[in-house]
Coordinates of C-alpha atoms in Angstrom, one line a residue:
Chain A
M1 CA -24.3 -6.9 -36.8
V2 CA -21.9 -9.3 -37.7
N3 CA -23.0 -13.3 -36.2
A4 CA -19.6 -14.3 -34.6
A5 CA -19.0 -17.5 -33.1
I6 CA -16.6 -19.3 -30.9
V7 CA -14.3 -21.1 -33.1
G8 CA -11.5 -21.9 -30.5
V9 CA -10.8 -23.0 -27.3
G10 CA -8.4 -23.4 -24.6
H11 CA -7.8 -24.1 -21.1
T12 CA -5.6 -24.6 -18.2
K13 CA -5.2 -26.7 -15.0
F14 CA -6.9 -24.5 -12.6
G15 CA -5.7 -24.5 -9.0
R16 CA -2.6 -23.2 -7.3
A17 CA -0.2 -22.4 -10.2
T18 CA 2.8 -21.5 -8.0
D19 CA 5.4 -22.9 -11.1
K20 CA 3.7 -20.2 -13.8
Q21 CA 3.6 -16.6 -14.1
L22 CA 0.4 -14.7 -15.2
Q23 CA 1.8 -14.1 -18.7
E24 CA 3.0 -18.4 -18.9
L25 CA -0.3 -18.9 -17.8
A26 CA -2.3 -16.5 -19.7
W27 CA -0.3 -18.0 -23.1
E28 CA -1.4 -22.2 -22.1
A29 CA -4.6 -21.5 -22.7
I30 CA -3.7 -19.1 -25.6
K31 CA -2.0 -21.7 -27.5
E32 CA -4.3 -24.4 -27.4
A33 CA -7.1 -22.2 -28.2
L34 CA -5.2 -20.9 -31.5
Q35 CA -3.8 -24.2 -32.4
D36 CA -8.1 -25.1 -31.6
A37 CA -9.0 -22.9 -34.1
G38 CA -6.4 -23.9 -36.2
I39 CA -5.0 -20.2 -36.3
T40 CA -1.9 -18.4 -35.4
Q41 CA -1.0 -14.7 -34.1
R42 CA -1.0 -13.3 -36.8
D43 CA -4.5 -13.7 -37.9
V44 CA -5.6 -12.6 -34.2
Q45 CA -6.6 -9.0 -34.9
F46 CA -8.2 -8.0 -31.3
V47 CA -7.2 -9.5 -28.1
A48 CA -9.5 -8.7 -24.9
V49 CA -8.6 -9.7 -21.6
G50 CA -10.7 -10.8 -18.0
N51 CA -7.9 -9.8 -15.5
T52 CA -9.4 -8.6 -11.8
G53 CA -5.7 -8.3 -10.2
R54 CA -3.7 -6.3 -7.7
W55 CA -3.6 -9.7 -6.1
S56 CA -1.2 -10.3 -8.9
S57 CA 2.1 -8.1 -9.9
D58 CA 1.3 -6.4 -13.2
P59 CA -1.1 -3.7 -13.8
L60 CA -0.7 -3.8 -17.8
P61 CA -1.6 -7.6 -18.1
A62 CA -3.1 -7.3 -21.3
V63 CA 0.3 -5.9 -22.8
V64 CA 2.2 -8.1 -21.1
I65 CA 0.3 -11.0 -22.3
S66 CA 0.4 -9.7 -25.8
E67 CA 4.3 -9.7 -26.0
Y68 CA 4.6 -13.1 -23.9
S69 CA 2.0 -14.5 -26.5
D70 CA 3.8 -12.4 -29.8
L71 CA 0.1 -11.1 -30.4
C72 CA 1.6 -7.6 -30.8
P73 CA 0.4 -5.7 -32.7
A74 CA -3.0 -6.4 -32.8
G75 CA -5.3 -4.3 -31.0
S76 CA -6.2 -5.1 -26.7
I77 CA -7.6 -4.3 -23.6
R78 CA -7.4 -5.1 -20.2
V79 CA -11.6 -5.3 -19.1
E80 CA -12.5 -5.5 -15.3
A81 CA -15.9 -6.7 -14.1
A82 CA -15.0 -8.3 -11.1
C83 CA -16.2 -12.2 -10.9
A84 CA -17.7 -11.1 -14.9
S85 CA -14.6 -9.9 -16.0
G86 CA -14.5 -13.2 -18.3
S87 CA -17.5 -12.5 -19.8
A88 CA -16.6 -8.6 -20.1
A89 CA -13.4 -10.1 -22.0
V90 CA -16.2 -12.4 -23.9
R91 CA -17.7 -9.4 -24.7
A92 CA -15.1 -7.4 -25.6
A93 CA -13.9 -9.7 -28.3
Y94 CA -17.6 -10.5 -29.3
Q95 CA -18.6 -7.0 -30.1
T96 CA -15.5 -6.4 -32.0
V97 CA -16.7 -9.3 -34.7
A98 CA -20.2 -8.7 -34.6
S99 CA -19.6 -4.7 -35.4
G100 CA -17.3 -5.6 -38.3
Q101 CA -14.0 -4.3 -37.0
A102 CA -12.3 -7.4 -36.8
D103 CA -12.4 -11.1 -38.3
I104 CA -11.0 -12.7 -35.8
A105 CA -10.9 -11.3 -32.3
L106 CA -9.1 -13.1 -28.8
A107 CA -10.9 -13.7 -25.6
V108 CA -8.5 -14.6 -22.5
G109 CA -9.3 -15.2 -18.8
V110 CA -7.0 -14.8 -16.8
E111 CA -5.9 -14.8 -13.2
K112 CA -2.6 -15.4 -10.4
M113 CA -4.0 -15.2 -7.1
S114 CA -1.6 -16.9 -5.3
E115 CA 0.8 -14.4 -5.6
S116 CA -0.2 -12.6 -2.7
T117 CA -1.4 -14.5 0.9
N118 CA -4.6 -16.0 1.7
L119 CA -5.9 -13.0 4.1
Q120 CA -4.6 -10.3 1.9
V121 CA -6.7 -12.0 -0.5
V122 CA -9.6 -11.3 1.7
E123 CA -9.5 -8.3 2.3
M124 CA -9.1 -7.3 -1.8
I125 CA -12.1 -9.0 -2.4
G126 CA -14.0 -7.3 0.3
R127 CA -13.4 -3.9 -0.7
A128 CA -15.0 -5.1 -4.3
G129 CA -18.0 -3.6 -3.7
N130 CA -18.8 -0.1 -1.9
F131 CA -15.0 0.7 -0.4
F132 CA -16.1 3.1 1.4
W133 CA -19.5 2.3 3.1
E134 CA -19.1 -1.2 3.7
F135 CA -15.5 -2.5 3.7
E136 CA -13.8 0.8 5.6
Q137 CA -15.9 0.6 8.7
F138 CA -18.1 -2.6 8.1
G139 CA -14.7 -5.2 7.2
L140 CA -17.4 -6.8 4.6
T141 CA -16.0 -10.2 2.9
F142 CA -17.3 -11.7 -0.3
P143 CA -19.0 -14.9 1.9
G144 CA -19.8 -11.9 4.1
Y145 CA -22.3 -10.0 1.4
Y146 CA -23.3 -13.5 -0.1
A147 CA -24.2 -14.7 3.2
M148 CA -26.6 -12.3 3.7
Y149 CA -28.4 -13.3 0.8
A150 CA -28.0 -17.0 2.6
T151 CA -29.7 -15.6 5.7
A152 CA -32.6 -13.7 3.9
Y153 CA -33.2 -17.2 2.0
L154 CA -32.7 -19.6 4.4
H155 CA -35.4 -17.5 6.7
R156 CA -38.3 -16.5 4.2
Y157 CA -38.0 -20.2 2.3
G158 CA -37.5 -22.6 5.3
A159 CA -34.4 -24.2 3.8
K160 CA -31.8 -25.7 5.5
E161 CA -27.9 -25.0 5.6
E162 CA -28.0 -28.8 4.1
D163 CA -30.0 -27.8 1.4
L164 CA -26.9 -25.4 0.5
A165 CA -24.5 -28.2 0.8
A166 CA -26.5 -30.0 -2.0
I167 CA -25.0 -28.0 -4.7
A168 CA -21.0 -28.3 -2.9
V169 CA -21.8 -32.3 -3.4
K170 CA -22.9 -31.9 -6.6
N171 CA -20.0 -29.8 -8.1
H172 CA -17.7 -31.5 -5.9
Y173 CA -19.0 -34.6 -7.7
Y174 CA -18.6 -33.2 -11.2
A175 CA -14.9 -31.3 -10.3
D176 CA -13.8 -34.9 -9.6
L177 CA -14.9 -36.0 -13.2
N178 CA -12.7 -32.8 -15.0
P179 CA -9.3 -33.0 -15.2
H180 CA -8.9 -29.3 -15.4
A181 CA -10.6 -28.6 -12.0
H182 CA -9.1 -27.5 -8.7
F183 CA -10.5 -30.0 -6.5
H184 CA -10.8 -33.9 -7.0
K185 CA -12.6 -35.1 -4.2
R186 CA -15.8 -36.0 -3.8
I187 CA -17.6 -34.6 -0.5
T188 CA -20.6 -35.7 1.2
I189 CA -23.5 -33.2 3.1
D190 CA -21.8 -34.1 6.7
D191 CA -18.2 -32.9 4.9
V192 CA -19.9 -29.3 4.1
M193 CA -22.2 -29.6 7.6
K194 CA -18.7 -30.0 9.8
S195 CA -16.8 -27.6 7.8
R196 CA -16.3 -24.6 10.0
Y197 CA -18.1 -20.9 9.4
V198 CA -16.3 -18.3 7.4
A199 CA -19.1 -16.2 7.2
W200 CA -22.5 -17.1 9.1
P201 CA -24.4 -19.3 7.7
L202 CA -21.7 -19.9 5.1
K203 CA -19.0 -22.3 5.6
L204 CA -15.9 -23.4 4.5
F205 CA -17.0 -26.1 1.9
D206 CA -20.1 -23.7 0.9
C207 CA -17.4 -21.1 -0.9
S208 CA -15.2 -21.2 -4.1
P209 CA -11.7 -21.3 -3.5
Q210 CA -8.7 -19.0 -3.8
T211 CA -7.4 -20.2 -7.7
D212 CA -5.2 -19.5 -10.5
G213 CA -5.7 -20.3 -14.1
A214 CA -6.4 -19.3 -17.7
A215 CA -9.0 -20.0 -20.3
A216 CA -9.3 -18.8 -23.4
V217 CA -11.5 -19.0 -26.8
V218 CA -11.2 -17.6 -30.6
I219 CA -14.2 -15.7 -31.7
A220 CA -15.1 -15.4 -35.5
S221 CA -17.4 -13.5 -38.0
E222 CA -19.4 -15.6 -40.1
K223 CA -17.4 -15.7 -43.1
I224 CA -14.0 -16.8 -40.8
A225 CA -15.8 -18.8 -38.8
R226 CA -17.3 -21.5 -41.9
K227 CA -13.9 -21.8 -43.1
L228 CA -12.3 -22.6 -39.8
T229 CA -14.8 -25.3 -38.4
D230 CA -18.0 -27.2 -39.2
T231 CA -19.5 -26.6 -35.7
P232 CA -19.1 -22.9 -34.6
V233 CA -20.4 -22.4 -31.0
W234 CA -22.5 -19.3 -31.9
I235 CA -23.1 -16.4 -29.4
R236 CA -26.4 -16.2 -30.0
T237 CA -27.5 -12.9 -28.0
Q238 CA -25.3 -11.7 -24.9
A239 CA -27.0 -9.8 -22.3
V240 CA -25.6 -7.3 -18.9
A241 CA -26.7 -5.2 -16.0
T242 CA -25.2 -3.8 -13.2
G243 CA -26.3 -3.5 -9.2
T244 CA -26.4 -1.1 -6.9
S245 CA -22.5 -0.8 -5.1
N246 CA -23.7 -0.5 -1.3
L247 CA -25.4 -4.2 -0.7
S248 CA -27.5 -1.5 1.3
K249 CA -29.6 -0.2 -1.7
R250 CA -31.1 -3.5 -2.6
S251 CA -34.7 -3.9 -2.1
N252 CA -34.7 -7.2 -1.5
F253 CA -31.6 -10.5 -0.8
L254 CA -33.9 -13.3 -1.7
S255 CA -32.8 -12.8 -5.8
L256 CA -30.4 -10.2 -8.1
D257 CA -31.4 -8.5 -9.2
S258 CA -29.2 -7.1 -11.8
A259 CA -29.3 -11.5 -13.3
V260 CA -33.3 -11.5 -12.7
K261 CA -32.0 -8.3 -15.7
A262 CA -30.1 -9.5 -17.5
A263 CA -31.4 -12.9 -17.9
E264 CA -35.2 -11.0 -19.2
E265 CA -33.0 -9.1 -21.7
A266 CA -31.5 -12.3 -22.9
Y267 CA -34.3 -14.1 -23.0
K268 CA -36.2 -11.2 -25.2
R269 CA -33.7 -11.1 -27.3
A270 CA -33.1 -15.2 -28.2
G271 CA -37.0 -15.6 -27.4
V272 CA -37.1 -17.6 -24.4
E273 CA -39.8 -17.9 -22.3
R274 CA -38.7 -17.7 -18.6
D275 CA -41.3 -19.5 -17.2
K276 CA -39.9 -22.5 -19.3
A277 CA -36.6 -21.4 -19.9
Y278 CA -34.9 -24.5 -18.8
K279 CA -36.6 -26.7 -21.6
Y280 CA -34.6 -24.1 -24.2
F281 CA -31.1 -25.0 -22.7
D282 CA -29.0 -28.8 -22.9
V283 CA -26.7 -27.4 -20.3
A284 CA -26.3 -24.6 -18.0
E285 CA -23.4 -23.2 -16.2
V286 CA -24.7 -20.3 -13.4
H287 CA -21.9 -18.3 -11.0
D288 CA -21.7 -20.6 -7.9
C289 CA -19.0 -18.8 -5.8
F290 CA -21.0 -19.6 -2.6
T291 CA -23.3 -22.5 -2.6
I292 CA -26.7 -20.0 -2.1
A293 CA -25.3 -18.0 -4.9
E294 CA -26.2 -21.3 -7.5
I295 CA -29.5 -21.5 -6.1
L296 CA -30.7 -17.6 -6.8
A297 CA -29.7 -18.7 -10.0
Y298 CA -32.0 -21.5 -10.5
E299 CA -34.5 -19.2 -9.8
D300 CA -33.1 -15.7 -11.2
L301 CA -32.6 -17.5 -14.8
G302 CA -36.6 -19.0 -14.1
F303 CA -35.4 -22.8 -14.0
V304 CA -37.9 -23.0 -11.0
E305 CA -40.2 -21.1 -9.3
R306 CA -39.2 -18.7 -6.5
G307 CA -38.2 -20.2 -3.2
Q308 CA -38.1 -24.0 -4.5
G309 CA -34.5 -23.7 -5.9
Y310 CA -32.9 -25.4 -2.9
A311 CA -34.4 -28.6 -3.9
L312 CA -33.2 -28.9 -7.0
A313 CA -29.8 -30.1 -6.1
R314 CA -31.1 -32.3 -3.7
E315 CA -33.5 -34.5 -6.2
G316 CA -30.7 -34.7 -8.6
E317 CA -33.1 -32.4 -11.1
T318 CA -29.2 -30.3 -11.6
Y319 CA -27.3 -33.1 -12.8
K320 CA -26.8 -34.7 -15.8
G321 CA -29.7 -36.7 -17.1
G322 CA -32.3 -34.0 -14.6
R323 CA -34.0 -30.9 -15.6
I324 CA -31.5 -28.8 -16.4
P325 CA -27.7 -29.8 -15.7
V326 CA -25.8 -27.2 -14.3
N327 CA -22.3 -27.1 -13.7
L328 CA -21.0 -30.0 -15.0
D329 CA -17.7 -28.9 -15.1
G330 CA -17.7 -28.3 -11.2
G331 CA -19.0 -24.8 -11.3
L332 CA -16.5 -22.0 -9.2
K333 CA -17.6 -23.9 -6.3
A334 CA -15.1 -26.9 -7.3
K335 CA -13.2 -26.1 -10.3
G336 CA -12.2 -23.2 -8.5
H337 CA -12.7 -19.3 -9.7
P338 CA -9.9 -17.6 -11.0
I339 CA -11.8 -14.6 -10.9
G340 CA -11.2 -12.6 -14.1
A341 CA -11.0 -16.7 -16.0
T342 CA -14.1 -18.0 -15.1
G343 CA -16.1 -15.9 -17.5
V344 CA -14.2 -17.7 -20.5
S345 CA -13.8 -20.7 -19.1
M346 CA -18.0 -21.0 -18.8
A347 CA -17.2 -19.8 -22.6
A348 CA -14.8 -23.1 -22.9
E349 CA -17.0 -25.5 -21.2
L350 CA -20.0 -24.7 -23.3
T351 CA -18.3 -24.8 -26.2
K352 CA -17.3 -28.0 -25.8
Q353 CA -20.5 -28.9 -24.0
L354 CA -22.3 -28.3 -27.6
R355 CA -19.4 -30.0 -29.5
Q356 CA -20.1 -33.0 -27.3
Q357 CA -16.2 -33.4 -26.7
N358 CA -16.5 -34.2 -22.7
P359 CA -16.3 -37.5 -20.7
P360 CA -19.9 -39.2 -21.2
E361 CA -20.0 -39.1 -17.2
R362 CA -20.2 -35.1 -17.5
Q363 CA -21.3 -34.8 -21.0
A364 CA -25.1 -33.4 -20.9
D365 CA -27.2 -34.2 -23.9
I366 CA -27.0 -32.2 -26.7
K367 CA -30.5 -32.3 -27.6
R368 CA -31.8 -28.6 -29.2
G369 CA -27.7 -27.2 -29.1
W370 CA -28.6 -23.9 -26.7
A371 CA -26.9 -23.8 -23.6
I372 CA -26.5 -20.7 -21.0
A373 CA -23.7 -19.1 -19.5
H374 CA -25.1 -16.8 -15.8
N375 CA -21.8 -15.1 -14.8
I376 CA -21.6 -12.8 -11.5
G377 CA -19.2 -9.6 -10.7
G378 CA -19.2 -9.3 -7.0
T379 CA -22.3 -9.5 -5.2
G380 CA -24.9 -9.1 -8.5
H381 CA -23.0 -5.8 -8.8
Y382 CA -22.7 -7.1 -12.5
A383 CA -24.5 -9.5 -14.1
Y384 CA -23.5 -11.0 -18.1
I385 CA -25.6 -13.5 -18.9
T386 CA -24.6 -15.3 -22.8
I387 CA -27.0 -17.7 -24.8
Y388 CA -24.5 -20.1 -27.2
T389 CA -26.3 -21.9 -29.8
L390 CA -25.3 -24.7 -32.8
D391 CA -27.8 -23.3 -35.1
K392 CA -27.1 -19.8 -36.5
P393 CA -28.8 -16.9 -35.7
P394 CA -31.8 -16.0 -37.3
T395 CA -30.1 -11.8 -38.3
G396 CA -26.8 -11.5 -39.1
Chain B
M1 CA -2.8 -19.9 13.0
A2 CA -1.8 -16.6 14.1
Q3 CA -4.6 -14.9 15.8
T4 CA -3.6 -11.3 16.1
R5 CA -2.7 -8.6 14.6
E6 CA 0.9 -8.0 16.2
Q7 CA 1.2 -11.8 15.5
I8 CA 1.1 -11.5 12.1
E9 CA 3.2 -8.8 12.0
Q10 CA 5.5 -10.5 13.9
M11 CA 5.1 -13.9 11.5
V12 CA 5.8 -11.1 8.5
N13 CA 8.4 -9.3 9.9
Q14 CA 10.6 -12.9 10.7
W15 CA 9.3 -14.5 7.5
L16 CA 10.9 -10.9 6.1
K17 CA 14.3 -10.7 7.8
Y18 CA 14.7 -14.5 6.5
V19 CA 14.3 -13.2 3.2
E20 CA 16.9 -10.4 3.6
E21 CA 19.4 -12.7 4.9
L22 CA 19.0 -15.4 2.2
M23 CA 19.0 -12.7 -0.4
K24 CA 22.7 -11.6 1.1
N25 CA 23.9 -15.5 1.0
E26 CA 22.5 -16.5 -1.7
G27 CA 22.6 -13.9 -4.1
L28 CA 18.6 -14.0 -4.9
P29 CA 15.5 -13.3 -3.4
I30 CA 14.0 -16.6 -4.2
V31 CA 12.6 -19.4 -1.7
P32 CA 10.9 -22.4 -1.9
E33 CA 6.7 -22.5 -1.9
E34 CA 5.6 -23.9 1.1
K35 CA 3.8 -26.6 0.0
T36 CA 5.3 -27.5 -3.7
G37 CA 8.7 -26.3 -3.4
D38 CA 8.7 -24.2 -6.3
P39 CA 11.0 -21.4 -6.3
L40 CA 9.2 -17.6 -5.9
W41 CA 11.3 -14.9 -6.1
V42 CA 10.0 -12.2 -3.2
D43 CA 8.9 -8.8 -4.5
V44 CA 11.7 -6.5 -3.4
R45 CA 9.7 -3.8 -3.0
E46 CA 6.9 -2.7 -1.1
M47 CA 4.0 -0.5 -1.8
R48 CA 1.9 0.8 1.1
L49 CA -1.6 1.8 0.2
K50 CA -3.4 3.9 2.6
Y51 CA -6.3 6.7 0.5
L52 CA -6.9 9.7 0.8
I53 CA -10.6 10.1 0.8
P54 CA -12.1 13.6 0.3
V55 CA -15.7 14.4 2.7
K56 CA -15.9 18.1 2.2
R57 CA -19.1 17.2 0.7
I58 CA -20.8 15.2 3.1
K59 CA -19.0 16.4 6.3
K60 CA -22.2 16.8 7.7
F61 CA -22.7 13.3 8.3
F62 CA -19.4 13.4 10.0
D63 CA -19.7 16.1 12.4
G64 CA -22.9 14.0 13.4
L65 CA -21.7 11.8 14.4
C66 CA -19.6 13.8 17.0
E67 CA -22.9 15.2 18.2
G68 CA -24.3 11.6 18.7
K69 CA -26.8 12.1 15.4
I70 CA -27.0 10.6 12.3
Y71 CA -27.8 12.3 8.9
A72 CA -29.3 11.1 5.6
T73 CA -29.8 13.4 3.0
R74 CA -33.3 14.0 1.5
C75 CA -34.0 15.6 -1.7
P76 CA -36.8 18.2 -1.2
V77 CA -38.6 17.8 -4.4
K78 CA -39.0 14.3 -4.8
G79 CA -38.8 13.3 -0.9
I80 CA -35.9 10.8 -2.0
Y81 CA -33.5 9.7 0.9
Y82 CA -29.9 8.7 0.4
F83 CA -28.0 6.3 2.8
P84 CA -25.3 6.2 2.8
P85 CA -25.9 10.1 2.6
Q86 CA -24.8 11.8 -0.8
A87 CA -24.3 15.2 -2.1
D88 CA -26.1 15.2 -5.5
C89 CA -29.3 14.2 -6.5
P90 CA -29.3 12.0 -9.6
A91 CA -33.0 12.1 -10.2
C92 CA -33.1 15.8 -10.1
M93 CA -29.6 16.8 -12.1
D94 CA -29.3 18.6 -8.9
E95 CA -27.4 19.0 -5.4
N96 CA -30.1 20.8 -3.1
L97 CA -30.1 18.1 -0.9
E98 CA -31.3 18.6 2.5
W99 CA -29.9 17.1 5.6
V100 CA -32.1 15.3 7.5
E101 CA -31.9 14.0 10.8
V102 CA -32.1 9.9 10.9
K103 CA -35.3 8.8 13.2
G104 CA -33.3 5.8 13.9
E105 CA -36.0 3.2 14.1
G106 CA -35.7 -0.1 12.3
E107 CA -35.8 -3.8 11.8
I108 CA -33.4 -6.2 10.7
L109 CA -33.7 -7.5 6.5
T110 CA -30.7 -10.1 7.1
F111 CA -27.0 -10.2 8.8
T112 CA -24.2 -12.3 8.9
K113 CA -21.1 -13.2 11.3
I114 CA -17.8 -12.7 10.3
N115 CA -15.7 -15.3 10.9
V116 CA -12.8 -15.3 8.7
K117 CA -11.5 -11.5 8.5
P118 CA -10.0 -9.5 6.2
L119 CA -6.4 -8.7 7.3
S120 CA -6.8 -5.5 8.2
F121 CA -10.0 -6.6 10.7
V122 CA -8.4 -9.7 12.6
H123 CA -7.9 -7.7 15.9
Y124 CA -11.8 -7.2 16.3
P125 CA -13.8 -10.3 17.4
D126 CA -16.1 -12.0 15.2
Y127 CA -18.5 -9.3 14.1
I128 CA -22.3 -9.1 13.1
V129 CA -23.2 -7.2 10.0
A130 CA -26.7 -6.6 9.7
I131 CA -28.8 -4.5 7.0
A132 CA -32.0 -3.2 8.5
R133 CA -35.0 -1.2 6.6
M134 CA -35.4 2.1 8.7
S135 CA -38.4 3.8 9.7
E136 CA -37.6 6.1 6.7
G137 CA -37.8 3.6 4.1
F138 CA -34.4 3.2 3.5
N139 CA -32.0 0.3 4.6
V140 CA -28.8 1.1 7.1
L141 CA -25.9 -1.5 6.7
C142 CA -23.4 -1.4 9.6
W143 CA -22.1 -3.7 12.6
L144 CA -25.1 -5.1 15.4
S145 CA -23.8 -5.2 18.7
T146 CA -26.0 -7.1 21.0
D147 CA -25.0 -9.4 24.2
K148 CA -27.3 -12.4 23.0
P149 CA -26.3 -12.5 19.2
D150 CA -28.4 -15.9 18.9
E151 CA -31.5 -14.3 19.2
V152 CA -30.7 -11.6 16.1
K153 CA -32.8 -13.0 13.3
P154 CA -34.7 -11.5 10.3
G155 CA -37.7 -9.1 11.7
M156 CA -36.0 -8.1 14.9
K157 CA -36.7 -4.6 15.7
V158 CA -33.6 -2.7 15.7
K159 CA -32.3 1.0 16.9
L160 CA -29.4 3.1 15.1
V161 CA -26.9 4.1 17.5
V162 CA -23.6 6.4 17.4
K163 CA -20.5 4.7 18.7
R164 CA -17.1 4.9 19.0
R165 CA -15.1 2.2 17.0
E166 CA -12.4 1.3 19.3
P167 CA -9.7 0.4 19.8
E168 CA -9.6 2.8 16.9
G169 CA -12.1 5.5 18.9
F170 CA -13.2 6.6 16.0
F171 CA -17.4 7.2 15.7
S172 CA -19.3 5.1 13.6
Y173 CA -22.5 3.8 13.8
Y174 CA -24.6 0.8 15.2
L175 CA -27.5 -1.6 15.5
E176 CA -28.1 -2.6 18.9
P177 CA -31.8 -4.5 19.6
A178 CA -34.5 -2.0 20.1

């Protein structure tokens, strides 16, 4: 294995990009990432595109993007891991470099959701679980799947809908400080509580929006990374796990087994003690497609004991300066969740956090130089945990 | 906002007619986006998707529904239940699974009520989806029908029954308060 690092990042504004096609949006992020890395298209030997698609018209996005961005004839692949497709793209690019098959690879995440109507998107995401047994007959929606985790969690630990709302309040606060975010509006617990139910007990303001956006990162081998930058952000390790497609096959609804498993594996490889995990990281990006998902993430990552995650945001522990700052870019909840772009956006955000390039109000204090990304596809169907560090991995 | 499927279809058809007229008059299917005014090309092609899903190897399950029975499959060697039923036992690398009728007694693990529905479900009133742990040890996910939706909570005893799904009329399975 060759050590690999992120040496360039690019990120579009997230929101409704009704003025841009998929490849135009992707190019915006790719151009910025190439310029940030100080390289050209000719240096890129492999391109991985995270895109879930269906709501957008092009079925071969990797090819369309490669042509538009002048990346041909470098090899390419489009990867799908639902809402973790971006992390899957990072994985494909990272492994191509780590295996020695390329010195420089590009991971792109992009989604154009506004090419279909809102209700069509609700339909298509609802099918992303087990189509035949859970959608076809029972019409589950993406909020519906997570709502079942919320119901079980609130019931088991006596948490309240207001505790879920505290996550939305935090993430809207940070999104307001992030020019790339979909929403720039601070909200209160009351705003969340007054919003209408989407899938009880989840309300509109508990949910991430349908968003368009793109992000890109350049990943280089150690030899090249050293030449390109003084602050490479190393991919220390990435661990993945898969959950059952049928939610009914799960033993409990208080935790995502796949996330627990992937975190356990990542922690083992990086030497992180699970019950003190928060001490190892200066900042975290977690998959808050719904407010309940961020609470589950706190517990699944070992930032707090089981059943206590709901109090963290309310008590300020996941704000900057707290026990562990989480989603200082606004998270999926308020930065927006362009499905395939999200994992790459997390990589770009954590790179900027570790390089200390964010505005001070949303820049974490970087002491140890470690950051963690928790990117979930579907409802714990895919789990991708990635650890990024400023210090070079010991082996290489 | 339109509520029924008919209303939605009517709205869509009206809009498509408008695009058609526009295309004839202006020579292009380009419309301004509702909020931003950004020009959007309206796809001239339309694709209708209706999947054809093979059920040959689990047909017994559907035959059972027509008789008011709900079946799971079970591995005769290891006793593992499969629900939804499947034809292969990956634990034994075999396909000798036996069909067993589900007792139908269970307890709610969790549930939700779907308020914002997928397009193909907008013609139903808001529905409760629940997951119940059955006495055999496996879980079932389906709609829960009850006259007292406010009383539904985790731990509630339920039974699994076969009913027709209206208005379509196909046989399906439902949880009901026991």
